[in-house]
């Protein structure tokens, strides 16, 4: 990586959203990027096809964010102007079966990153200190579950219900405390469910696409009436870059696209799109939908009020859910090698997240 440009650290840059951030920065800015990623099962370096064309602007640091010494070396070597922190364990069902890794990466990892960012920031000149920013990327799941009306705002109280959301809530609180107590210039974003290209096959939309293409049952949790508020991952990447540059230090910004859908409606739409783009010959894919045991502690409804981000920083979502989902299904059809490589590497599609209940009845991810 060459000297002289501004360098941004992106943690978790080989994951779903992190890779969209890296692609956005490579394609739309001239900053240099250090992708700090441990390369867990959820990562794919194939999600950044542009990387090879940018050897002077992109570097991968295969590092665990719990490794303070390694982070310290990176801060000293690259002198970043900002950090976008996305590295995390993210799959709710896995957090139910094995919460330990979520506590380690999401809480201890964030703590370690904050400590090393603070050490770096304190050694900067006063003018450099004014410019430095750390953006912590979080989820609307920290706010718990909504009733039929209303939306989460930046004032919503924290009420996490899963080990995943509890670990993210803890990390949000650490970031806030490091900003208030040590004056490390931090910002926090809380975003709704993302969808789009390069999403790991265990998440709802790619899972349903891949199962439907294989003519296998499409397991819908509970009654399928849980509501999620969907945002295209590239809109999220633009939002994060906007918040890092223009957000006010110490503030939280909610990010969402005002696209509420029940899980069942999402699965039905995936079926319709596949029937149109690649008819099966066996009949409509909706015949594959099967209702299975609900996730323990499953939140009923999430909805995000992104008004603050829109009013104060001028960001708006560019993709609407119908056209975005159409493009996403098309992407999975056109990019089979990307997800087939993951499936062939031993990824197991069995149902996770039922260890909290006495007698697991059915299997399926979300
Ligand atoms: P992901 O699971 O696709 O990717 C996570 C990345 O972090 C992977 O590349 C993984 O290798 C890396 N990682 C995990 N543990 C690490 C460690 N100890 N050290 C270094 N790297 C490590 O996640 P995602 O869906 O892209 O989410 C990114 C962030 O955005 C997360 O913090 C998540 O909580 C947040 N978020 C996600 C969504 C969503 O819908 N996916 C919505 C809102 C917020």
Short mmCIF file of C-alpha atoms and ligand atoms in Angstrom, two decimals:
data_model
loop_
_atom_site.label_atom_id
_atom_site.label_comp_id
_atom_site.label_asym_id
_atom_site.label_seq_id
_atom_site.Cartn_x
_atom_site.Cartn_y
_atom_site.Cartn_z
CA UNK A 1 0.00 0.00 0.00
CA UNK A 2 1.42 3.41 -0.95
CA UNK A 3 2.18 6.29 1.43
CA UNK A 4 0.38 9.61 1.33
CA UNK A 5 -3.29 8.73 0.99
CA UNK A 6 -5.75 8.67 3.88
CA UNK A 7 -6.02 5.17 5.24
CA UNK A 8 -9.21 3.70 6.66
CA UNK A 9 -9.32 0.50 8.69
CA UNK A 10 -12.33 -1.70 7.92
CA UNK A 11 -12.72 -4.55 10.42
CA UNK A 12 -14.70 -7.51 9.13
CA UNK A 13 -14.10 -6.41 5.54
CA UNK A 14 -14.34 -9.97 4.22
CA UNK A 15 -17.90 -10.34 5.55
CA UNK A 16 -21.18 -9.40 3.92
CA UNK A 17 -21.47 -5.71 4.84
CA UNK A 18 -17.73 -5.13 5.33
CA UNK A 19 -16.99 -6.29 1.78
CA UNK A 20 -19.69 -3.93 0.47
CA UNK A 21 -17.95 -1.10 2.37
CA UNK A 22 -14.57 -2.08 0.87
CA UNK A 23 -16.08 -2.27 -2.64
CA UNK A 24 -17.72 1.13 -2.11
CA UNK A 25 -14.47 2.73 -0.92
CA UNK A 26 -12.43 1.22 -3.76
CA UNK A 27 -14.99 2.26 -6.36
CA UNK A 28 -16.02 5.71 -5.14
CA UNK A 29 -13.15 7.26 -3.14
CA UNK A 30 -9.37 7.44 -3.28
CA UNK A 31 -8.71 6.30 0.31
CA UNK A 32 -6.55 3.30 1.09
CA UNK A 33 -8.14 0.45 2.99
CA UNK A 34 -6.73 -2.05 5.44
CA UNK A 35 -9.17 -4.92 5.77
CA UNK A 36 -8.71 -6.38 9.27
CA UNK A 37 -10.39 -9.77 9.27
CA UNK A 38 -9.78 -13.08 11.01
CA UNK A 39 -11.38 -14.85 8.02
CA UNK A 40 -13.92 -16.94 9.94
CA UNK A 41 -16.39 -19.34 8.28
CA UNK A 42 -18.58 -16.27 7.45
CA UNK A 43 -15.91 -14.53 5.35
CA UNK A 44 -15.05 -14.71 1.68
CA UNK A 45 -12.21 -12.89 -0.01
CA UNK A 46 -14.04 -13.59 -3.30
CA UNK A 47 -16.49 -10.89 -2.17
CA UNK A 48 -13.90 -8.24 -3.08
CA UNK A 49 -13.12 -9.04 -6.71
CA UNK A 50 -11.70 -5.50 -7.19
CA UNK A 51 -8.96 -6.06 -4.59
CA UNK A 52 -6.40 -7.46 -7.01
CA UNK A 53 -6.69 -4.39 -9.23
CA UNK A 54 -5.82 -2.06 -6.33
CA UNK A 55 -2.56 -3.29 -4.74
CA UNK A 56 -1.63 0.27 -3.79
CA UNK A 57 -4.93 1.00 -2.05
CA UNK A 58 -5.99 -2.30 -0.50
CA UNK A 59 -4.30 -4.57 2.03
CA UNK A 60 -5.60 -7.54 3.97
CA UNK A 61 -4.49 -8.02 7.58
CA UNK A 62 -5.57 -11.47 8.72
CA UNK A 63 -5.91 -10.62 12.37
CA UNK A 64 -8.23 -11.40 15.26
CA UNK A 65 -9.59 -8.16 16.76
CA UNK A 66 -9.00 -9.69 20.20
CA UNK A 67 -5.23 -9.57 19.47
CA UNK A 68 -4.19 -6.19 20.89
CA UNK A 69 -0.50 -6.52 19.94
CA UNK A 70 -1.36 -7.19 16.31
CA UNK A 71 -3.78 -4.24 16.22
CA UNK A 72 -1.16 -1.99 17.81
CA UNK A 73 1.34 -2.89 15.07
CA UNK A 74 -1.25 -2.11 12.40
CA UNK A 75 -2.09 1.30 13.88
CA UNK A 76 1.63 2.15 14.06
CA UNK A 77 2.29 0.93 10.53
CA UNK A 78 -0.64 2.54 8.69
CA UNK A 79 -1.60 5.58 10.83
CA UNK A 80 -5.30 5.37 9.83
CA UNK A 81 -7.55 8.44 9.78
CA UNK A 82 -10.59 6.37 10.63
CA UNK A 83 -11.93 2.95 11.57
CA UNK A 84 -15.19 1.37 10.42
CA UNK A 85 -15.74 -1.49 12.84
CA UNK A 86 -17.86 -4.34 11.45
CA UNK A 87 -16.02 -7.49 12.60
CA UNK A 88 -18.44 -9.59 14.62
CA UNK A 89 -20.12 -12.91 15.03
CA UNK A 90 -23.53 -12.20 13.50
CA UNK A 91 -25.79 -15.23 13.17
CA UNK A 92 -28.53 -15.22 15.84
CA UNK A 93 -29.11 -18.99 15.71
CA UNK A 94 -25.41 -19.70 16.22
CA UNK A 95 -25.43 -17.33 19.21
CA UNK A 96 -28.14 -19.46 20.82
CA UNK A 97 -26.16 -22.68 20.39
CA UNK A 98 -22.71 -21.22 21.17
CA UNK A 99 -22.75 -17.75 22.74
CA UNK A 100 -19.11 -17.81 23.86
CA UNK A 101 -17.60 -16.76 20.54
CA UNK A 102 -20.11 -13.88 20.40
CA UNK A 103 -19.01 -12.65 23.81
CA UNK A 104 -15.36 -12.97 22.80
CA UNK A 105 -15.41 -11.26 19.41
CA UNK A 106 -18.27 -8.81 19.84
CA UNK A 107 -17.47 -7.63 23.37
CA UNK A 108 -13.79 -8.43 24.09
CA UNK A 109 -12.85 -7.74 20.46
CA UNK A 110 -14.55 -4.34 20.49
CA UNK A 111 -12.92 -3.53 23.83
CA UNK A 112 -9.49 -4.47 22.45
CA UNK A 113 -10.03 -2.38 19.32
CA UNK A 114 -11.13 0.60 21.43
CA UNK A 115 -8.04 0.34 23.62
CA UNK A 116 -5.69 0.23 20.63
CA UNK A 117 -7.57 3.00 18.81
CA UNK A 118 -7.32 5.13 21.96
CA UNK A 119 -3.58 4.48 22.28
CA UNK A 120 -3.17 5.50 18.62
CA UNK A 121 -5.40 8.57 18.94
CA UNK A 122 -3.57 9.87 22.03
CA UNK A 123 -0.27 9.75 20.14
CA UNK A 124 -1.60 11.90 17.27
CA UNK A 125 -0.99 15.63 16.88
CA UNK A 126 -3.90 17.85 18.06
CA UNK A 127 -4.99 18.53 14.48
CA UNK A 128 -4.85 14.83 13.57
CA UNK A 129 -6.83 14.01 16.71
CA UNK A 130 -9.62 16.35 15.62
CA UNK A 131 -10.01 14.46 12.34
CA UNK A 132 -9.82 10.86 13.60
CA UNK A 133 -13.11 8.90 13.82
CA UNK A 134 -14.14 5.39 14.88
CA UNK A 135 -17.54 4.23 13.59
CA UNK A 136 -19.00 1.23 15.38
CA UNK A 137 -21.51 -0.65 13.21
CA UNK A 138 -24.39 -2.14 15.14
CA UNK A 139 -27.88 -3.49 14.71
CA UNK A 140 -31.48 -2.52 15.45
CA UNK A 141 -31.77 -5.83 17.30
CA UNK A 142 -30.27 -4.14 20.40
CA UNK A 143 -33.66 -2.40 20.84
CA UNK A 144 -35.58 -5.69 21.18
CA UNK A 145 -39.00 -6.28 19.67
CA UNK A 146 -41.66 -3.74 18.59
CA UNK A 147 -45.44 -4.05 18.78
CA UNK A 148 -47.54 -3.61 15.63
CA UNK A 149 -46.88 0.18 15.40
CA UNK A 150 -44.00 2.61 15.67
CA UNK A 151 -40.32 2.41 14.81
CA UNK A 152 -37.00 2.42 16.65
CA UNK A 153 -35.42 5.85 17.03
CA UNK A 154 -32.05 6.81 18.47
CA UNK A 155 -33.87 7.31 21.80
CA UNK A 156 -35.33 3.79 21.95
CA UNK A 157 -34.27 1.95 25.11
CA UNK A 158 -31.98 -1.06 24.77
CA UNK A 159 -33.78 -4.39 25.33
CA UNK A 160 -31.77 -7.14 23.55
CA UNK A 161 -33.34 -10.61 23.54
CA UNK A 162 -30.76 -12.93 21.93
CA UNK A 163 -27.15 -13.64 22.91
CA UNK A 164 -26.17 -11.96 19.60
CA UNK A 165 -28.11 -8.76 20.25
CA UNK A 166 -26.99 -8.69 23.90
CA UNK A 167 -23.35 -8.90 22.80
CA UNK A 168 -23.89 -6.11 20.26
CA UNK A 169 -25.65 -3.99 22.90
CA UNK A 170 -22.68 -4.48 25.23
CA UNK A 171 -20.29 -3.39 22.49
CA UNK A 172 -22.40 -0.28 21.78
CA UNK A 173 -22.18 0.65 25.46
CA UNK A 174 -18.40 0.20 25.47
CA UNK A 175 -18.03 2.48 22.45
CA UNK A 176 -20.22 5.10 24.07
CA UNK A 177 -18.18 4.89 27.30
CA UNK A 178 -14.83 5.21 25.48
CA UNK A 179 -16.17 8.32 23.77
CA UNK A 180 -17.58 9.88 26.94
CA UNK A 181 -14.81 8.89 29.34
CA UNK A 182 -11.66 9.00 27.19
CA UNK A 183 -12.97 11.36 24.48
CA UNK A 184 -12.09 8.90 21.71
CA UNK A 185 -14.06 10.34 18.74
CA UNK A 186 -16.61 7.57 18.14
CA UNK A 187 -19.96 7.26 16.40
CA UNK A 188 -22.46 4.39 16.44
CA UNK A 189 -24.88 3.26 13.74
CA UNK A 190 -27.78 0.86 14.30
CA UNK A 191 -29.06 -0.69 11.10
CA UNK A 192 -31.96 -2.93 10.14
CA UNK A 193 -31.69 -6.24 8.24
CA UNK A 194 -29.44 -6.08 5.19
CA UNK A 195 -29.79 -8.01 1.95
CA UNK A 196 -27.96 -8.03 -1.35
CA UNK A 197 -25.07 -9.74 -3.14
CA UNK A 198 -22.39 -11.79 -1.34
CA UNK A 199 -24.54 -12.60 1.72
CA UNK A 200 -23.52 -15.85 3.40
CA UNK A 201 -25.87 -18.78 2.63
CA UNK A 202 -27.04 -19.16 6.25
CA UNK A 203 -29.02 -15.89 6.22
CA UNK A 204 -32.74 -15.88 5.29
CA UNK A 205 -32.75 -14.64 1.69
CA UNK A 206 -29.74 -16.54 0.26
CA UNK A 207 -30.77 -19.61 2.24
CA UNK A 208 -34.22 -19.59 0.64
CA UNK A 209 -32.84 -18.95 -2.86
CA UNK A 210 -30.37 -21.83 -2.59
CA UNK A 211 -32.90 -24.26 -1.07
CA UNK A 212 -35.53 -23.35 -3.68
CA UNK A 213 -33.06 -23.88 -6.53
CA UNK A 214 -32.37 -27.35 -5.10
CA UNK A 215 -36.15 -27.99 -4.90
CA UNK A 216 -35.82 -28.55 -1.13
CA UNK A 217 -38.30 -27.50 1.60
CA UNK A 218 -38.24 -23.81 2.52
CA UNK A 219 -38.46 -23.80 6.32
CA UNK A 220 -40.27 -20.73 7.68
CA UNK A 221 -39.94 -20.17 11.44
CA UNK A 222 -43.20 -20.15 13.45
CA UNK A 223 -46.06 -18.48 11.59
CA UNK A 224 -43.71 -16.44 9.37
CA UNK A 225 -45.42 -13.20 10.44
CA UNK A 226 -42.26 -11.73 12.05
CA UNK A 227 -41.60 -8.33 10.46
CA UNK A 228 -38.14 -7.13 9.40
CA UNK A 229 -37.20 -3.78 7.84
CA UNK A 230 -34.92 -4.48 4.87
CA UNK A 231 -32.07 -2.33 3.56
CA UNK A 232 -29.90 -3.03 0.53
CA UNK A 233 -26.31 -3.59 1.63
CA UNK A 234 -24.95 -0.98 -0.82
CA UNK A 235 -27.24 1.66 0.71
CA UNK A 236 -25.83 0.66 4.09
CA UNK A 237 -22.24 0.98 2.82
CA UNK A 238 -22.98 4.52 1.55
CA UNK A 239 -24.60 5.39 4.87
CA UNK A 240 -21.55 4.24 6.82
CA UNK A 241 -19.16 6.28 4.70
CA UNK A 242 -21.45 9.32 5.12
CA UNK A 243 -21.63 8.88 8.90
CA UNK A 244 -17.86 8.42 9.25
CA UNK A 245 -17.16 11.65 7.38
CA UNK A 246 -20.04 13.90 8.39
CA UNK A 247 -21.60 12.44 11.55
CA UNK A 248 -21.30 14.24 14.87
CA UNK A 249 -18.92 12.66 17.37
CA UNK A 250 -20.73 10.89 20.20
CA UNK A 251 -23.95 10.53 18.20
CA UNK A 252 -25.89 7.45 17.20
CA UNK A 253 -27.54 7.15 13.76
CA UNK A 254 -30.27 4.69 12.85
CA UNK A 255 -30.03 3.28 9.31
CA UNK A 256 -32.98 1.70 7.51
CA UNK A 257 -34.90 1.68 4.27
CA UNK A 258 -38.55 1.75 5.39
CA UNK A 259 -39.14 -1.64 3.79
CA UNK A 260 -41.09 -3.66 6.31
CA UNK A 261 -42.00 -7.18 5.22
CA UNK A 262 -43.03 -10.34 7.04
CA UNK A 263 -40.55 -13.19 6.69
CA UNK A 264 -43.27 -15.18 4.91
CA UNK A 265 -43.81 -12.39 2.36
CA UNK A 266 -40.05 -12.30 1.69
CA UNK A 267 -39.94 -16.05 1.08
CA UNK A 268 -43.03 -15.90 -1.16
CA UNK A 269 -41.43 -13.10 -3.20
CA UNK A 270 -38.19 -15.07 -3.56
CA UNK A 271 -40.29 -17.99 -4.88
CA UNK A 272 -42.12 -15.77 -7.41
CA UNK A 273 -38.87 -14.21 -8.64
CA UNK A 274 -37.22 -17.60 -9.09
CA UNK A 275 -40.29 -18.94 -10.89
CA UNK A 276 -40.00 -16.04 -13.33
CA UNK A 277 -36.20 -16.02 -13.75
CA UNK A 278 -35.64 -19.79 -13.71
CA UNK A 279 -38.88 -21.83 -13.91
CA UNK A 280 -38.55 -25.19 -12.18
CA UNK A 281 -40.72 -27.55 -14.23
CA UNK A 282 -42.00 -28.99 -10.92
CA UNK A 283 -44.50 -26.15 -10.35
CA UNK A 284 -44.45 -22.95 -8.27
CA UNK A 285 -41.68 -22.83 -5.67
CA UNK A 286 -44.17 -21.62 -3.01
CA UNK A 287 -45.26 -25.27 -2.75
CA UNK A 288 -41.91 -25.86 -0.97
CA UNK A 289 -42.75 -23.53 1.96
CA UNK A 290 -43.03 -25.45 5.24
CA UNK A 291 -43.63 -24.02 8.71
CA UNK A 292 -41.20 -25.23 11.39
CA UNK A 293 -40.64 -24.63 15.11
CA UNK A 294 -40.04 -20.96 15.89
CA UNK A 295 -36.68 -19.60 17.07
CA UNK A 296 -36.55 -19.32 20.88
CA UNK A 297 -36.95 -15.65 21.90
CA UNK A 298 -37.76 -14.67 18.29
CA UNK A 299 -38.38 -10.92 18.08
CA UNK A 300 -41.73 -10.15 16.46
CA UNK A 301 -41.11 -6.87 14.67
CA UNK A 302 -38.26 -4.48 13.88
CA UNK A 303 -38.70 -1.13 12.12
CA UNK A 304 -36.22 1.72 11.83
CA UNK A 305 -36.84 5.45 11.76
CA UNK A 306 -33.84 6.73 9.77
CA UNK A 307 -35.10 10.33 9.84
CA UNK A 308 -32.09 11.70 11.74
CA UNK A 309 -29.60 10.34 9.19
CA UNK A 310 -31.75 11.63 6.33
CA UNK A 311 -32.30 15.12 7.82
CA UNK A 312 -28.87 15.76 9.31
CA UNK A 313 -26.54 14.03 6.85
CA UNK A 314 -28.63 13.96 3.67
CA UNK A 315 -28.47 10.18 3.18
CA UNK A 316 -31.41 8.37 1.62
CA UNK A 317 -31.81 4.76 0.56
CA UNK A 318 -31.58 4.47 -3.23
CA UNK A 319 -32.82 0.91 -3.65
CA UNK A 320 -36.41 -0.10 -2.97
CA UNK A 321 -36.99 -3.61 -1.69
CA UNK A 322 -38.89 -4.96 -4.71
CA UNK A 323 -36.27 -3.98 -7.29
CA UNK A 324 -33.44 -4.75 -4.86
CA UNK A 325 -34.70 -8.25 -4.17
CA UNK A 326 -35.20 -8.84 -7.90
CA UNK A 327 -31.54 -7.88 -8.49
CA UNK A 328 -30.37 -9.98 -5.54
CA UNK A 329 -32.12 -13.13 -6.76
CA UNK A 330 -30.63 -12.44 -10.20
CA UNK A 331 -27.19 -12.06 -8.60
CA UNK A 332 -27.40 -15.47 -6.87
CA UNK A 333 -28.44 -17.06 -10.16
CA UNK A 334 -25.57 -15.41 -12.05
CA UNK A 335 -22.95 -16.04 -9.36
CA UNK A 336 -23.39 -19.70 -8.48
CA UNK A 337 -19.62 -20.30 -8.17
CA UNK A 338 -19.45 -17.81 -5.26
CA UNK A 339 -21.97 -19.66 -3.09
CA UNK A 340 -21.25 -23.15 -4.40
CA UNK A 341 -17.64 -22.73 -3.23
CA UNK A 342 -18.98 -22.02 0.26
CA UNK A 343 -21.38 -24.97 0.19
CA UNK A 344 -18.62 -27.27 -1.11
CA UNK A 345 -16.21 -26.14 1.61
CA UNK A 346 -18.24 -28.11 4.15
CA UNK A 347 -20.76 -25.49 5.28
CA UNK A 348 -23.64 -27.34 6.92
CA UNK A 349 -27.16 -26.08 6.16
CA UNK A 350 -28.83 -27.91 9.05
CA UNK A 351 -31.14 -26.07 11.45
CA UNK A 352 -29.33 -24.18 14.22
CA UNK A 353 -30.46 -22.34 17.29
CA UNK A 354 -32.76 -24.84 18.96
CA UNK A 355 -30.46 -25.75 21.83
CA UNK A 356 -32.44 -23.41 24.10
CA UNK A 357 -35.57 -25.60 23.85
CA UNK A 358 -36.00 -29.05 25.37
CA UNK A 359 -36.82 -31.06 22.24
CA UNK A 360 -35.74 -29.63 18.89
CA UNK A 361 -38.51 -30.34 16.41
CA UNK A 362 -37.27 -29.11 13.07
CA UNK A 363 -34.22 -27.69 11.40
CA UNK A 364 -33.65 -24.46 9.48
CA UNK A 365 -31.58 -21.22 9.61
CA UNK A 366 -32.60 -17.52 9.30
P1 LIG B 1 -20.68 -11.26 8.58
O1 LIG B 1 -20.90 -12.36 9.55
O2 LIG B 1 -21.06 -11.46 7.16
O3 LIG B 1 -19.11 -10.85 8.57
C1 LIG B 1 -18.37 -10.70 9.76
C2 LIG B 1 -16.90 -10.60 9.40
O4 LIG B 1 -16.17 -10.40 10.62
C3 LIG B 1 -16.35 -11.88 8.75
O5 LIG B 1 -15.59 -11.55 7.60
C4 LIG B 1 -15.49 -12.50 9.83
O6 LIG B 1 -14.39 -13.23 9.33
C5 LIG B 1 -15.05 -11.26 10.63
N1 LIG B 1 -14.71 -11.60 12.01
C6 LIG B 1 -15.47 -12.35 12.88
N2 LIG B 1 -14.81 -12.47 14.05
C7 LIG B 1 -13.66 -11.77 13.92
C8 LIG B 1 -12.57 -11.52 14.80
N3 LIG B 1 -12.53 -12.00 16.05
N4 LIG B 1 -11.54 -10.75 14.35
C9 LIG B 1 -11.55 -10.26 13.08
N5 LIG B 1 -12.54 -10.49 12.20
C10 LIG B 1 -13.58 -11.23 12.62
O7 LIG B 1 -21.39 -9.98 9.20
P2 LIG B 1 -22.23 -8.84 8.47
O8 LIG B 1 -23.59 -9.31 8.22
O9 LIG B 1 -21.41 -8.29 7.36
O10 LIG B 1 -22.30 -7.74 9.64
C11 LIG B 1 -21.23 -6.81 9.83
C12 LIG B 1 -21.55 -5.93 11.02
O11 LIG B 1 -22.79 -5.25 10.79
C13 LIG B 1 -21.72 -6.72 12.31
O12 LIG B 1 -21.12 -5.99 13.36
C14 LIG B 1 -23.22 -6.80 12.51
O13 LIG B 1 -23.56 -6.86 13.87
C15 LIG B 1 -23.68 -5.50 11.87
N6 LIG B 1 -25.04 -5.54 11.30
C16 LIG B 1 -25.41 -6.52 10.42
C17 LIG B 1 -26.69 -6.50 9.86
C18 LIG B 1 -27.13 -7.53 8.84
O14 LIG B 1 -28.30 -7.53 8.43
N7 LIG B 1 -26.26 -8.42 8.36
C19 LIG B 1 -27.58 -5.48 10.19
C20 LIG B 1 -27.17 -4.49 11.08
C21 LIG B 1 -25.89 -4.53 11.62
#
